[in-house]
Every structure is written in C-alpha cells, then in structure tokens.
C-alpha cells in the first residue's frame, strides 16, 4: 500500500493548516460567515492534529485499514494532480438530476476535490466532486455528443453560445487536459443501447428492483431511468454494476419486480406485453457481467466524505456491509450519523488518500483536543468544529445548533433544500422539459404538479405509491426536493396511499 506522504504532514505549519481547512476559497462574499461565526476558532490544537497519524491510530485501536485493492480507480489514489482552478467553466451532471448536463464553475478547489457551482443559481446547490469524476466534461462536450446543455439561469436557450458567454463574462474554460479519459471498464458493449429495457435496483430504496430503461450512454457508463418516475431516481453506473440486471432476473431469482408507475395491473406485469406495448427491446441477458463482491468487511477503516457536510472527509469505520453497500461510521461520532454508501461510491477512499491529495482529514474527536476560549461561541454538537452550514457554502461556518449540519433539529431536515430546477418559471420549465433524452421513453403525471411535462404520457394512471418508512407526514411538495441528499433518508416516492403491490419491502 502506498504510504501517506510524511513530508506534507511535517511541512504543515499551523497557519497553513488552518487555511487548508478553509481550502482555496473563492474570493466572494460567501467566504464571510453571515452569522458572525468564527468557524475555525475551535479547531483542535495543532499539536493534537499533528500528533495524529493513521499508523498510530490503527495500532491504538487494534484496527485494520481497508486494503487499497478493494478501492476502484475512482476511489483510489489519483494518478494526476488536480489542475482545476477557481472560476474555470465546465459542463457536468447535476447530481440531483442525473440526466441533466449543466454549465458549471469551479467554486473551490481542495486537494483532489472540487466544489462546483451551477452558473446562475444560488450556492446552496453547489456540490463536491473528485477532479477525476466521470460526471464532468470540458466546455463544448454537450454539443459534440449531442446532449442538451442546461444553460445558466437568465439566458435564452436559443441564444446561448459558450464562447460568447466566456468572453462577455471574461471567464476561462477548464482546459481539456484536466479531464480524465475514462476507459476503466473498456468500451460499452454495443448490445447496450439507449431505449433498451432492463431491471434495476432503486438506489434510494435498494430493496426495490424496478422496470427501467437505458436513458443515456456516455463512455463506459449508462444512465438508468425508472419507467414513469421522474429523473431524480436516475443514476449512472457501469455495465458490471450489481444494480442492473437483465429482463427476467426478478422472476428467475424469486424477487418482486416493481412495474412502471401507473401500470394498469402491476401485480401481473408482463415483460413480453410491456416490450410490445412500448415497442422496445430488452438488453440481451448474455451481455450482463457481474462484478465480483466488493470485499469490504466490518471494522475496516477508511476515509469517507461526510455527506452532511460534504466539504469534509473523516476517519471512518465500516460497521456493516450488504451485497452492494457498506455502512460507514465516523470515528468518535454518535452512531446516529452512520449511513449506508454504495461500495463503488466515489466518496470513500483508502487511508492516506487525504494526505497524498492534500485534503484535510477530519480526525476522531477527542474532548481534550478542543480548546475553547472563555466567552467563545461554539457549536454545541459534540465533535463538531463549526465547519459548514446546513444552508450550504454561503455560510462557511456556524456556532449554534441552528446552522449545524449535525444538530438534532437539522438531522430531521435533510429534505428541505428546494429543487434548483423548480426555481424557474413555468415557461422555462416547459422549454426545459426536453432536456432529457429519455423524454420519449417514459412519462410522468402528478396532476401537473411536477416539472417533467412530457408530450405523450404513456400508461399513466393514478399514481401508484410506495409507502415511506416512518415518514408518512412528509409534505408532498417537499418530497421531490432533496431526494438526492442521501444518507438518513429512506428513499421514497409518494406518500399516502400505498398500492397493494408496491409497499416498501421491509428488510
Ligand atoms: Zn456544529
């Protein structure tokens, strides 16, 4: 295994370290905490942090690190430096709407990670990604690959020209060489084609296997879309993903297949009839290859992005595993912050990843590490250093439970972030409804309430509903917001009446 870069650790003087926690911040108003918080004021003392090392920690804890071989290329030590700079423009996938490609700018660079901002939108929608992410592309990529580009708010779709935009706003595009060429799984077998049907696990509700369509193919990945559901459930995966299975897999394996929403007789769903009715084909079963089991085991240590505060990467322990996922516990934190992550999530890394990539690592909280000056306002959540804010990067820190991403009051609020695309006017929404290439493959009709207005609704009837585990009281309007805030959320579709056949399977 590669050893953490000791030099970096030793060269860090105290000031540098503090700066590093704040990262290479964009020079913008956001940098100043609005609530007057001094977010880094109770950073563990430098001595305490410098004294921390994985080696020593593992010995103390009699623990083992997750072997580096278990990590994929996207999770493991990067081969290249992060060459992105704040302000550079690019194109990329909206994590909340995986079928949508947007105009993005680099808002912050930290180690091998980037905070990306949707041009024209509030910073509360910003998200973090790795510099080698397959979700980002250079300027002009959409045009070249015939994908719809979701342009900055305030621009007319028919008038938007990248080069004019860059010139008028004196912006720089991110050079092509900064984007990784992806071919880790080899090319996509030609048997996989857009529009073909398969059976796929709902990643937000992994006990469900549903009727799905390949909505898009980019390089070695395909976009899974669930028939008659909105695109917030979509996800990109490679063809070897355990989440995708051939048509007929459920029947062969004694599993319940969830029919498309609104299917007239969901309990008697027939692939033959459905393929005929939709004039579509199934992906040939022989081309599916199963990836070997992930190999992570309980008690292994690793470094994991903290989704509640995604600028942070913490020392973490695998505490449970299932076929496709692992449950991560942040060392030193209460178990209520544990959550399940996909074993192939780009947000888990082998130990030493932060050190090698120059990213701060949040080490386990020890009461003695925190030196609080008399009269200093500090976040009351044990272990929280006041970094980050429930309302996104506009506030770089907090000093009360109100802004704390870990406070009990905010743990319940994980679905409160409004949907970026719903900010728009109805007119824009209608013109944007063509953004998805899957528009003709599926349709939606929630009494006109939701934004996907597709031309020819097919098989749409009364919405069949899935029951939400313990969340029956959720406001309908809130449901389609924030579903991508993975974590404590039990994936859900619609509250209220549950159909006879589609109740959430308890497991
Ligand atoms: Zn806090």
Tab-separated table of C-alpha atoms and ligand atoms in Angstrom:
chain	number	residue	atom	x	y	z
A	1	UNK	CA	0.000	0.000	0.000
A	2	UNK	CA	1.101	3.498	-0.688
A	3	UNK	CA	2.179	5.225	2.436
A	4	UNK	CA	0.862	8.640	3.385
A	5	UNK	CA	3.127	11.439	2.384
A	6	UNK	CA	5.004	12.250	5.534
A	7	UNK	CA	6.665	15.282	4.074
A	8	UNK	CA	3.391	17.036	3.635
A	9	UNK	CA	2.403	16.343	7.184
A	10	UNK	CA	5.637	17.698	8.571
A	11	UNK	CA	5.739	20.752	6.373
A	12	UNK	CA	2.402	21.985	7.547
A	13	UNK	CA	2.789	24.882	9.889
A	14	UNK	CA	-0.147	25.910	11.962
A	15	UNK	CA	-1.266	28.745	9.747
A	16	UNK	CA	-1.201	26.668	6.624
A	17	UNK	CA	-3.252	24.068	8.306
A	18	UNK	CA	-5.959	26.498	9.229
A	19	UNK	CA	-6.020	27.791	5.703
A	20	UNK	CA	-6.257	24.315	4.392
A	21	UNK	CA	-9.388	23.643	6.302
A	22	UNK	CA	-10.932	26.583	4.563
A	23	UNK	CA	-9.368	25.395	1.313
A	24	UNK	CA	-8.532	27.618	-1.622
A	25	UNK	CA	-11.633	29.632	-1.185
A	26	UNK	CA	-13.226	31.603	-3.922
A	27	UNK	CA	-12.932	35.307	-3.310
A	28	UNK	CA	-16.590	36.008	-2.915
A	29	UNK	CA	-18.992	37.270	-0.321
A	30	UNK	CA	-19.772	33.730	0.706
A	31	UNK	CA	-16.499	33.462	2.400
A	32	UNK	CA	-17.632	35.614	5.263
A	33	UNK	CA	-19.908	33.844	7.617
A	34	UNK	CA	-23.112	35.838	7.757
A	35	UNK	CA	-23.983	34.851	11.232
A	36	UNK	CA	-20.739	36.190	12.578
A	37	UNK	CA	-19.482	32.724	13.309
A	38	UNK	CA	-15.793	32.136	13.581
A	39	UNK	CA	-15.906	28.684	12.133
A	40	UNK	CA	-12.367	27.566	12.699
A	41	UNK	CA	-11.986	29.095	16.103
A	42	UNK	CA	-12.055	25.848	17.965
A	43	UNK	CA	-10.023	23.753	15.638
A	44	UNK	CA	-8.236	21.074	17.610
A	45	UNK	CA	-4.871	22.361	18.636
A	46	UNK	CA	-2.222	21.995	16.005
A	47	UNK	CA	-0.200	19.801	18.323
A	48	UNK	CA	-3.099	17.416	18.704
A	49	UNK	CA	-3.690	17.234	14.969
A	50	UNK	CA	-0.073	16.807	14.078
A	51	UNK	CA	0.233	14.061	16.603
A	52	UNK	CA	-2.480	12.111	14.845
A	53	UNK	CA	-1.406	9.532	12.340
A	54	UNK	CA	-3.191	6.588	10.753
A	55	UNK	CA	-0.405	4.224	11.731
A	56	UNK	CA	-0.574	5.107	15.371
A	57	UNK	CA	-4.350	5.234	15.363
A	58	UNK	CA	-4.700	1.777	13.861
A	59	UNK	CA	-2.285	0.377	16.433
A	60	UNK	CA	-4.138	2.066	19.283
A	61	UNK	CA	-7.489	0.843	18.041
A	62	UNK	CA	-6.150	-2.599	17.094
A	63	UNK	CA	-7.854	-1.902	13.803
A	64	UNK	CA	-7.060	-2.613	10.177
A	65	UNK	CA	-7.287	-0.393	7.159
A	66	UNK	CA	-9.467	-1.388	4.243
A	67	UNK	CA	-6.910	-2.836	1.755
A	68	UNK	CA	-6.237	-0.474	-1.110
A	69	UNK	CA	-7.079	-3.262	-3.584
A	70	UNK	CA	-10.737	-3.009	-2.575
A	71	UNK	CA	-10.994	0.504	-3.944
A	72	UNK	CA	-11.865	1.294	-7.531
A	73	UNK	CA	-9.923	3.668	-9.716
A	74	UNK	CA	-12.352	6.450	-8.862
A	75	UNK	CA	-11.817	5.885	-5.144
A	76	UNK	CA	-8.136	5.146	-5.021
A	77	UNK	CA	-5.080	7.408	-5.155
A	78	UNK	CA	-5.302	9.673	-8.196
A	79	UNK	CA	-2.715	9.409	-10.935
A	80	UNK	CA	-2.789	13.100	-11.738
A	81	UNK	CA	-2.800	16.363	-9.865
A	82	UNK	CA	-5.968	18.366	-9.573
A	83	UNK	CA	-5.318	21.081	-12.154
A	84	UNK	CA	-8.648	22.867	-11.867
A	85	UNK	CA	-8.692	26.454	-10.691
A	86	UNK	CA	-11.391	28.542	-9.109
A	87	UNK	CA	-13.521	30.263	-11.740
A	88	UNK	CA	-12.946	27.756	-14.551
A	89	UNK	CA	-16.064	26.800	-16.508
A	90	UNK	CA	-17.081	23.300	-17.496
A	91	UNK	CA	-20.063	21.077	-18.223
A	92	UNK	CA	-21.310	18.411	-15.890
A	93	UNK	CA	-24.095	16.319	-14.485
A	94	UNK	CA	-26.430	17.738	-11.873
A	95	UNK	CA	-26.240	15.153	-9.070
A	96	UNK	CA	-29.893	15.780	-8.230
A	97	UNK	CA	-30.985	15.356	-11.824
A	98	UNK	CA	-28.550	12.889	-13.341
A	99	UNK	CA	-29.997	13.276	-16.829
A	100	UNK	CA	-29.241	16.996	-16.873
A	101	UNK	CA	-25.923	18.469	-18.054
A	102	UNK	CA	-25.249	21.990	-16.836
A	103	UNK	CA	-22.939	24.973	-17.128
A	104	UNK	CA	-20.757	24.719	-14.043
A	105	UNK	CA	-17.953	26.716	-12.498
A	106	UNK	CA	-15.265	25.686	-10.074
A	107	UNK	CA	-16.087	27.495	-6.824
A	108	UNK	CA	-13.449	25.914	-4.631
A	109	UNK	CA	-10.513	23.576	-5.021
A	110	UNK	CA	-9.431	21.361	-2.148
A	111	UNK	CA	-6.926	18.563	-2.594
A	112	UNK	CA	-8.234	16.321	-5.354
A	113	UNK	CA	-11.751	17.660	-4.933
A	114	UNK	CA	-13.807	20.494	-6.401
A	115	UNK	CA	-16.822	22.415	-5.256
A	116	UNK	CA	-18.856	23.018	-8.378
A	117	UNK	CA	-21.392	25.771	-8.790
A	118	UNK	CA	-24.346	25.981	-11.197
A	119	UNK	CA	-23.928	29.244	-13.078
A	120	UNK	CA	-26.865	31.499	-12.378
A	121	UNK	CA	-28.077	29.621	-9.327
A	122	UNK	CA	-27.641	30.026	-5.595
A	123	UNK	CA	-24.593	28.488	-3.988
A	124	UNK	CA	-26.793	26.299	-1.786
A	125	UNK	CA	-26.973	23.933	-4.769
A	126	UNK	CA	-23.178	23.650	-5.072
A	127	UNK	CA	-21.783	20.165	-4.753
A	128	UNK	CA	-18.412	18.479	-4.260
A	129	UNK	CA	-16.855	16.026	-6.634
A	130	UNK	CA	-13.470	14.485	-7.368
A	131	UNK	CA	-11.315	16.134	-10.023
A	132	UNK	CA	-11.250	12.808	-11.906
A	133	UNK	CA	-15.026	12.417	-11.832
A	134	UNK	CA	-16.642	10.953	-14.950
A	135	UNK	CA	-19.535	13.376	-14.361
A	136	UNK	CA	-17.656	16.430	-15.609
A	137	UNK	CA	-16.686	17.381	-19.137
A	138	UNK	CA	-14.949	20.240	-20.908
A	139	UNK	CA	-16.825	23.142	-22.469
A	140	UNK	CA	-18.337	22.048	-25.779
A	141	UNK	CA	-18.762	18.410	-24.774
A	142	UNK	CA	-22.571	18.511	-24.852
A	143	UNK	CA	-22.620	19.953	-28.323
A	144	UNK	CA	-20.146	17.360	-29.521
A	145	UNK	CA	-22.025	14.437	-28.022
A	146	UNK	CA	-25.498	15.794	-28.803
A	147	UNK	CA	-26.562	16.265	-25.224
A	148	UNK	CA	-28.798	19.074	-24.164
A	149	UNK	CA	-26.877	21.675	-22.142
A	150	UNK	CA	-28.808	23.247	-19.308
A	151	UNK	CA	-27.699	26.858	-19.578
A	152	UNK	CA	-27.252	29.412	-16.800
A	153	UNK	CA	-30.422	30.929	-15.456
A	154	UNK	CA	-31.360	34.131	-17.212
A	155	UNK	CA	-30.049	33.065	-20.627
A	156	UNK	CA	-32.209	32.055	-23.543
A	157	UNK	CA	-31.545	28.569	-24.727
A	158	UNK	CA	-31.579	29.515	-28.399
A	159	UNK	CA	-29.211	32.419	-27.783
A	160	UNK	CA	-26.614	30.797	-25.554
A	161	UNK	CA	-23.187	30.413	-27.125
A	162	UNK	CA	-20.418	29.174	-24.869
A	163	UNK	CA	-17.653	31.257	-26.388
A	164	UNK	CA	-19.715	34.445	-26.226
A	165	UNK	CA	-20.619	33.683	-22.632
A	166	UNK	CA	-16.988	33.150	-21.667
A	167	UNK	CA	-15.895	36.261	-23.494
A	168	UNK	CA	-18.663	38.526	-22.221
A	169	UNK	CA	-18.136	37.448	-18.639
A	170	UNK	CA	-14.321	37.268	-19.004
A	171	UNK	CA	-14.356	33.649	-17.950
A	172	UNK	CA	-11.950	30.822	-18.526
A	173	UNK	CA	-12.945	27.372	-19.640
A	174	UNK	CA	-11.284	24.442	-17.915
A	175	UNK	CA	-8.652	23.050	-20.338
A	176	UNK	CA	-9.476	19.664	-21.851
A	177	UNK	CA	-6.334	18.075	-20.474
A	178	UNK	CA	-7.716	18.406	-16.936
A	179	UNK	CA	-10.484	15.919	-17.652
A	180	UNK	CA	-9.754	12.290	-17.231
A	181	UNK	CA	-10.135	9.952	-20.106
A	182	UNK	CA	-12.300	7.142	-18.934
A	183	UNK	CA	-11.907	3.632	-20.095
A	184	UNK	CA	-11.539	1.747	-16.859
A	185	UNK	CA	-14.119	-0.839	-17.857
A	186	UNK	CA	-13.317	-0.850	-21.520
A	187	UNK	CA	-15.799	0.406	-24.064
A	188	UNK	CA	-19.535	-0.075	-23.579
A	189	UNK	CA	-20.595	-3.349	-25.234
A	190	UNK	CA	-22.573	-2.440	-28.323
A	191	UNK	CA	-25.509	-4.543	-27.147
A	192	UNK	CA	-26.344	-1.825	-24.645
A	193	UNK	CA	-28.360	0.831	-26.433
A	194	UNK	CA	-30.332	3.852	-25.378
A	195	UNK	CA	-34.009	2.965	-25.015
A	196	UNK	CA	-33.466	-0.672	-24.096
A	197	UNK	CA	-35.109	-2.144	-21.030
A	198	UNK	CA	-33.639	-3.861	-18.018
A	199	UNK	CA	-34.330	-4.474	-14.339
A	200	UNK	CA	-32.577	-2.167	-11.922
A	201	UNK	CA	-32.249	-1.577	-8.203
A	202	UNK	CA	-33.631	1.722	-6.952
A	203	UNK	CA	-30.534	3.050	-5.229
A	204	UNK	CA	-32.615	5.249	-2.988
A	205	UNK	CA	-34.601	2.261	-1.890
A	206	UNK	CA	-32.352	-0.728	-2.519
A	207	UNK	CA	-34.894	-3.371	-1.618
A	208	UNK	CA	-36.773	-2.481	-4.799
A	209	UNK	CA	-35.961	-3.823	-8.238
A	210	UNK	CA	-37.876	-1.926	-10.889
A	211	UNK	CA	-38.625	-1.786	-14.581
A	212	UNK	CA	-36.028	0.516	-16.086
A	213	UNK	CA	-34.702	1.959	-19.310
A	214	UNK	CA	-31.238	2.905	-20.521
A	215	UNK	CA	-31.814	6.638	-20.880
A	216	UNK	CA	-28.310	7.573	-21.966
A	217	UNK	CA	-24.853	6.122	-22.531
A	218	UNK	CA	-21.636	8.049	-22.002
A	219	UNK	CA	-18.288	6.355	-22.308
A	220	UNK	CA	-18.368	3.253	-20.143
A	221	UNK	CA	-21.473	4.140	-18.186
A	222	UNK	CA	-25.190	4.012	-18.697
A	223	UNK	CA	-27.956	6.138	-17.236
A	224	UNK	CA	-30.648	4.055	-15.583
A	225	UNK	CA	-34.100	5.603	-15.632
A	226	UNK	CA	-37.150	4.117	-13.924
A	227	UNK	CA	-40.126	3.971	-16.226
A	228	UNK	CA	-42.697	6.607	-15.390
A	229	UNK	CA	-40.747	8.092	-12.487
A	230	UNK	CA	-39.037	11.439	-12.510
A	231	UNK	CA	-35.337	11.720	-13.211
A	232	UNK	CA	-34.328	12.298	-9.588
A	233	UNK	CA	-34.176	8.493	-9.228
A	234	UNK	CA	-31.899	8.118	-12.240
A	235	UNK	CA	-28.302	7.097	-11.766
A	236	UNK	CA	-25.199	6.414	-13.790
A	237	UNK	CA	-23.462	3.094	-13.420
A	238	UNK	CA	-21.143	0.857	-15.350
A	239	UNK	CA	-22.394	-2.257	-17.067
A	240	UNK	CA	-20.882	-4.514	-14.426
A	241	UNK	CA	-22.796	-2.819	-11.654
A	242	UNK	CA	-24.737	-5.199	-9.419
A	243	UNK	CA	-27.604	-2.698	-9.656
A	244	UNK	CA	-28.506	-3.604	-13.211
A	245	UNK	CA	-29.878	-6.967	-14.264
A	246	UNK	CA	-31.413	-8.377	-17.405
A	247	UNK	CA	-35.127	-8.539	-18.044
A	248	UNK	CA	-36.476	-11.642	-16.292
A	249	UNK	CA	-33.915	-11.548	-13.468
A	250	UNK	CA	-36.515	-10.978	-10.749
A	251	UNK	CA	-38.590	-13.880	-11.921
A	252	UNK	CA	-35.580	-16.168	-12.009
A	253	UNK	CA	-34.473	-15.100	-8.570
A	254	UNK	CA	-37.837	-15.062	-6.854
A	255	UNK	CA	-37.828	-11.299	-6.399
A	256	UNK	CA	-40.723	-8.900	-6.821
A	257	UNK	CA	-40.329	-6.683	-9.856
A	258	UNK	CA	-41.817	-3.215	-9.424
A	259	UNK	CA	-43.849	-2.356	-12.518
A	260	UNK	CA	-43.689	1.129	-14.027
A	261	UNK	CA	-45.671	3.702	-12.154
A	262	UNK	CA	-49.264	3.668	-13.321
A	263	UNK	CA	-49.037	0.270	-14.978
A	264	UNK	CA	-52.626	-0.952	-15.212
A	265	UNK	CA	-52.139	-4.285	-13.453
A	266	UNK	CA	-48.834	-4.056	-11.578
A	267	UNK	CA	-49.189	-7.443	-9.920
A	268	UNK	CA	-49.375	-9.155	-13.248
A	269	UNK	CA	-46.732	-7.179	-15.055
A	270	UNK	CA	-45.593	-8.949	-18.174
A	271	UNK	CA	-42.332	-8.053	-19.859
A	272	UNK	CA	-43.498	-9.521	-23.136
A	273	UNK	CA	-46.583	-7.345	-23.226
A	274	UNK	CA	-44.741	-4.308	-21.974
A	275	UNK	CA	-41.958	-4.554	-24.529
A	276	UNK	CA	-44.531	-4.958	-27.221
A	277	UNK	CA	-46.697	-2.087	-25.984
A	278	UNK	CA	-43.712	0.237	-25.716
A	279	UNK	CA	-42.082	-1.130	-28.876
A	280	UNK	CA	-38.813	-1.514	-27.084
A	281	UNK	CA	-36.198	-4.223	-26.675
A	282	UNK	CA	-34.604	-5.773	-23.657
A	283	UNK	CA	-30.839	-5.639	-23.250
A	284	UNK	CA	-29.681	-9.196	-24.136
A	285	UNK	CA	-29.130	-11.114	-20.905
A	286	UNK	CA	-25.804	-12.560	-22.046
A	287	UNK	CA	-24.045	-9.194	-22.000
A	288	UNK	CA	-24.502	-8.646	-18.260
A	289	UNK	CA	-21.400	-9.406	-16.266
A	290	UNK	CA	-21.419	-9.392	-12.525
A	291	UNK	CA	-18.679	-7.530	-10.755
A	292	UNK	CA	-17.028	-9.647	-8.020
A	293	UNK	CA	-18.253	-8.935	-4.459
A	294	UNK	CA	-16.882	-5.684	-3.039
A	295	UNK	CA	-14.797	-7.229	-0.260
A	296	UNK	CA	-15.230	-4.551	2.409
A	297	UNK	CA	-15.675	-6.035	5.876
A	298	UNK	CA	-16.913	-4.629	9.155
A	299	UNK	CA	-14.273	-2.874	11.281
A	300	UNK	CA	-12.101	-1.873	8.318
A	301	UNK	CA	-11.009	1.754	8.439
A	302	UNK	CA	-11.117	4.191	5.545
A	303	UNK	CA	-11.578	7.873	4.702
A	304	UNK	CA	-15.101	8.932	3.782
A	305	UNK	CA	-16.797	12.123	2.688
A	306	UNK	CA	-19.274	13.272	5.284
A	307	UNK	CA	-22.446	13.813	3.289
A	308	UNK	CA	-23.937	16.065	5.909
A	309	UNK	CA	-21.019	18.388	5.407
A	310	UNK	CA	-19.572	17.296	2.089
A	311	UNK	CA	-16.522	19.536	2.207
A	312	UNK	CA	-15.207	17.255	4.949
A	313	UNK	CA	-13.563	13.865	4.759
A	314	UNK	CA	-13.459	11.929	8.014
A	315	UNK	CA	-11.774	8.951	9.558
A	316	UNK	CA	-14.404	6.244	9.239
A	317	UNK	CA	-15.119	2.603	10.013
A	318	UNK	CA	-17.108	0.098	8.023
A	319	UNK	CA	-19.632	-1.242	10.531
A	320	UNK	CA	-21.883	-3.302	8.300
A	321	UNK	CA	-21.989	-4.497	4.714
A	322	UNK	CA	-24.508	-5.898	2.297
A	323	UNK	CA	-24.213	-7.052	-1.269
A	324	UNK	CA	-23.736	-3.631	-2.818
A	325	UNK	CA	-23.164	-1.287	0.068
A	326	UNK	CA	-21.277	-0.579	3.250
A	327	UNK	CA	-22.424	1.205	6.355
A	328	UNK	CA	-19.998	3.863	7.444
A	329	UNK	CA	-19.460	5.135	10.966
A	330	UNK	CA	-17.431	8.268	11.615
A	331	UNK	CA	-14.946	7.515	14.357
A	332	UNK	CA	-15.628	9.466	17.514
A	333	UNK	CA	-19.162	10.405	16.465
A	334	UNK	CA	-22.520	9.163	17.630
A	335	UNK	CA	-23.970	6.237	15.689
A	336	UNK	CA	-26.931	8.358	14.634
A	337	UNK	CA	-24.650	9.832	11.975
A	338	UNK	CA	-23.873	6.437	10.431
A	339	UNK	CA	-25.129	5.770	6.949
A	340	UNK	CA	-25.055	3.354	4.052
A	341	UNK	CA	-22.947	4.123	1.000
A	342	UNK	CA	-22.574	2.266	-2.243
A	343	UNK	CA	-19.396	0.223	-2.281
A	344	UNK	CA	-18.490	1.955	-5.551
A	345	UNK	CA	-19.216	5.463	-4.241
A	346	UNK	CA	-16.517	7.963	-5.273
A	347	UNK	CA	-16.757	9.362	-1.739
A	348	UNK	CA	-14.804	6.611	0.003
A	349	UNK	CA	-11.054	6.363	-0.122
A	350	UNK	CA	-8.230	4.261	1.268
A	351	UNK	CA	-6.390	5.567	4.297
A	352	UNK	CA	-3.764	8.133	3.383
A	353	UNK	CA	-5.824	9.486	0.466
A	354	UNK	CA	-6.332	12.872	2.078
A	355	UNK	CA	-2.687	13.177	2.968
A	356	UNK	CA	-1.490	12.295	-0.506
A	357	UNK	CA	-4.003	14.515	-2.271
A	358	UNK	CA	-3.536	17.467	0.086
A	359	UNK	CA	-7.037	17.376	1.523
A	360	UNK	CA	-7.640	17.968	5.235
A	361	UNK	CA	-8.686	14.825	7.093
A	362	UNK	CA	-11.076	15.205	9.998
A	363	UNK	CA	-9.661	13.015	12.720
A	364	UNK	CA	-11.707	11.458	15.522
A	365	UNK	CA	-12.957	13.871	18.089
A	366	UNK	CA	-11.332	13.725	21.449
A	367	UNK	CA	-12.662	16.024	24.155
A	368	UNK	CA	-9.148	17.149	25.117
A	369	UNK	CA	-8.377	18.338	21.608
A	370	UNK	CA	-10.827	21.183	21.725
A	371	UNK	CA	-9.587	24.295	23.424
A	372	UNK	CA	-12.381	26.729	23.936
A	373	UNK	CA	-11.554	30.239	24.969
A	374	UNK	CA	-13.736	31.792	27.652
A	375	UNK	CA	-16.751	33.522	26.129
A	376	UNK	CA	-16.225	31.943	22.730
A	377	UNK	CA	-19.370	30.826	20.913
A	378	UNK	CA	-19.061	27.231	19.852
A	379	UNK	CA	-21.341	24.723	18.240
A	380	UNK	CA	-22.973	22.639	20.963
A	381	UNK	CA	-22.882	19.412	18.916
A	382	UNK	CA	-20.219	17.103	20.374
A	383	UNK	CA	-17.394	16.649	17.913
A	384	UNK	CA	-18.486	19.452	15.598
A	385	UNK	CA	-15.876	22.104	14.915
A	386	UNK	CA	-18.348	24.599	13.499
A	387	UNK	CA	-17.326	23.994	9.882
A	388	UNK	CA	-20.041	24.123	7.245
A	389	UNK	CA	-23.638	25.154	7.485
A	390	UNK	CA	-26.973	23.457	6.898
A	391	UNK	CA	-27.720	26.122	4.291
A	392	UNK	CA	-24.739	25.398	2.123
A	393	UNK	CA	-21.444	27.090	1.342
A	394	UNK	CA	-22.829	30.599	1.532
A	395	UNK	CA	-22.071	30.275	5.215
A	396	UNK	CA	-18.688	28.807	5.848
A	397	UNK	CA	-19.369	28.055	9.477
A	398	UNK	CA	-21.799	28.039	12.348
A	399	UNK	CA	-21.766	28.311	16.103
A	400	UNK	CA	-25.207	27.115	17.049
A	401	UNK	CA	-27.476	24.121	16.600
A	402	UNK	CA	-29.488	26.190	14.142
A	403	UNK	CA	-26.786	26.142	11.482
A	404	UNK	CA	-25.145	22.872	12.476
A	405	UNK	CA	-25.473	20.071	9.916
A	406	UNK	CA	-25.298	17.577	12.804
A	407	UNK	CA	-27.776	19.060	15.268
A	408	UNK	CA	-30.902	17.061	16.037
A	409	UNK	CA	-33.081	19.795	14.624
A	410	UNK	CA	-31.260	19.662	11.291
A	411	UNK	CA	-30.925	15.899	11.088
A	412	UNK	CA	-34.658	15.854	10.514
A	413	UNK	CA	-34.420	18.458	7.792
A	414	UNK	CA	-32.457	16.585	5.208
A	415	UNK	CA	-35.059	17.064	2.519
A	416	UNK	CA	-35.544	20.781	2.898
A	417	UNK	CA	-33.313	22.025	0.106
A	418	UNK	CA	-35.537	23.171	-2.708
A	419	UNK	CA	-35.094	21.742	-6.131
A	420	UNK	CA	-32.914	24.026	-8.190
A	421	UNK	CA	-34.945	23.425	-11.314
A	422	UNK	CA	-38.172	24.287	-9.592
A	423	UNK	CA	-36.991	27.821	-9.004
A	424	UNK	CA	-37.658	28.533	-12.631
A	425	UNK	CA	-40.756	29.964	-14.169
A	426	UNK	CA	-43.270	27.665	-15.747
A	427	UNK	CA	-42.244	28.928	-19.177
A	428	UNK	CA	-38.680	27.898	-18.606
A	429	UNK	CA	-39.751	24.586	-17.251
A	430	UNK	CA	-41.706	23.820	-20.331
A	431	UNK	CA	-38.844	24.673	-22.589
A	432	UNK	CA	-36.575	22.627	-20.379
A	433	UNK	CA	-38.746	19.587	-20.422
A	434	UNK	CA	-36.882	18.491	-23.495
A	435	UNK	CA	-33.601	18.337	-21.635
A	436	UNK	CA	-33.798	14.672	-21.011
A	437	UNK	CA	-33.065	12.239	-23.753
A	438	UNK	CA	-35.383	9.884	-22.005
A	439	UNK	CA	-38.367	12.108	-22.603
A	440	UNK	CA	-40.000	9.793	-25.051
A	441	UNK	CA	-39.256	6.684	-23.125
A	442	UNK	CA	-41.278	7.493	-20.122
A	443	UNK	CA	-43.663	9.984	-18.774
A	444	UNK	CA	-44.939	11.441	-15.600
A	445	UNK	CA	-48.128	12.969	-14.468
A	446	UNK	CA	-48.614	14.014	-10.914
A	447	UNK	CA	-51.647	16.153	-11.587
A	448	UNK	CA	-49.427	18.651	-13.317
A	449	UNK	CA	-47.570	19.348	-10.102
A	450	UNK	CA	-44.135	18.269	-11.157
A	451	UNK	CA	-41.878	19.706	-13.718
A	452	UNK	CA	-41.460	16.892	-16.151
A	453	UNK	CA	-44.075	17.656	-18.722
A	454	UNK	CA	-43.685	15.046	-21.377
A	455	UNK	CA	-45.510	15.154	-24.598
A	456	UNK	CA	-47.176	11.781	-24.768
A	457	UNK	CA	-47.950	10.280	-21.405
A	458	UNK	CA	-47.999	6.549	-21.731
A	459	UNK	CA	-49.537	4.123	-19.280
A	460	UNK	CA	-50.073	6.917	-16.825
A	461	UNK	CA	-52.904	6.418	-14.439
A	462	UNK	CA	-53.487	7.206	-10.841
A	463	UNK	CA	-50.049	7.360	-9.312
A	464	UNK	CA	-49.260	4.161	-7.556
A	465	UNK	CA	-47.491	4.876	-4.374
A	466	UNK	CA	-44.777	3.495	-2.280
A	467	UNK	CA	-45.064	3.740	1.418
A	468	UNK	CA	-42.447	5.711	3.199
A	469	UNK	CA	-40.885	4.107	6.189
A	470	UNK	CA	-41.804	6.215	9.191
A	471	UNK	CA	-42.069	9.378	7.144
A	472	UNK	CA	-45.756	9.452	6.422
A	473	UNK	CA	-46.046	13.079	7.395
A	474	UNK	CA	-43.804	14.491	4.736
A	475	UNK	CA	-45.217	17.316	2.731
A	476	UNK	CA	-45.838	16.288	-0.854
A	477	UNK	CA	-44.090	19.313	-2.261
A	478	UNK	CA	-41.038	18.529	-0.250
A	479	UNK	CA	-40.815	15.029	-1.497
A	480	UNK	CA	-39.225	15.684	-4.783
A	481	UNK	CA	-36.819	18.108	-3.290
A	482	UNK	CA	-33.654	16.953	-1.721
A	483	UNK	CA	-34.091	13.336	-2.552
A	484	UNK	CA	-30.513	13.247	-3.612
A	485	UNK	CA	-29.467	14.190	-0.126
A	486	UNK	CA	-28.552	10.659	0.502
A	487	UNK	CA	-27.971	9.499	3.972
A	488	UNK	CA	-30.604	9.185	6.624
A	489	UNK	CA	-33.356	9.279	4.064
A	490	UNK	CA	-35.278	6.192	3.309
A	491	UNK	CA	-35.882	6.512	-0.390
A	492	UNK	CA	-39.469	7.208	-1.164
A	493	UNK	CA	-41.701	8.122	-3.983
A	494	UNK	CA	-45.070	9.344	-2.955
A	495	UNK	CA	-46.583	9.413	0.490
A	496	UNK	CA	-50.041	8.408	1.478
A	497	UNK	CA	-51.969	5.630	-0.109
A	498	UNK	CA	-49.855	2.637	-0.927
A	499	UNK	CA	-50.640	0.344	-3.743
A	500	UNK	CA	-51.311	-3.234	-2.935
A	501	UNK	CA	-48.218	-4.458	-4.652
A	502	UNK	CA	-45.669	-1.731	-4.093
A	503	UNK	CA	-45.301	-1.364	-0.430
A	504	UNK	CA	-41.800	-0.822	0.698
A	505	UNK	CA	-40.377	-4.184	1.483
A	506	UNK	CA	-39.025	-4.167	4.943
A	507	UNK	CA	-35.642	-5.701	5.301
B	1	LIG	ZN1	-21.957	22.097	14.596
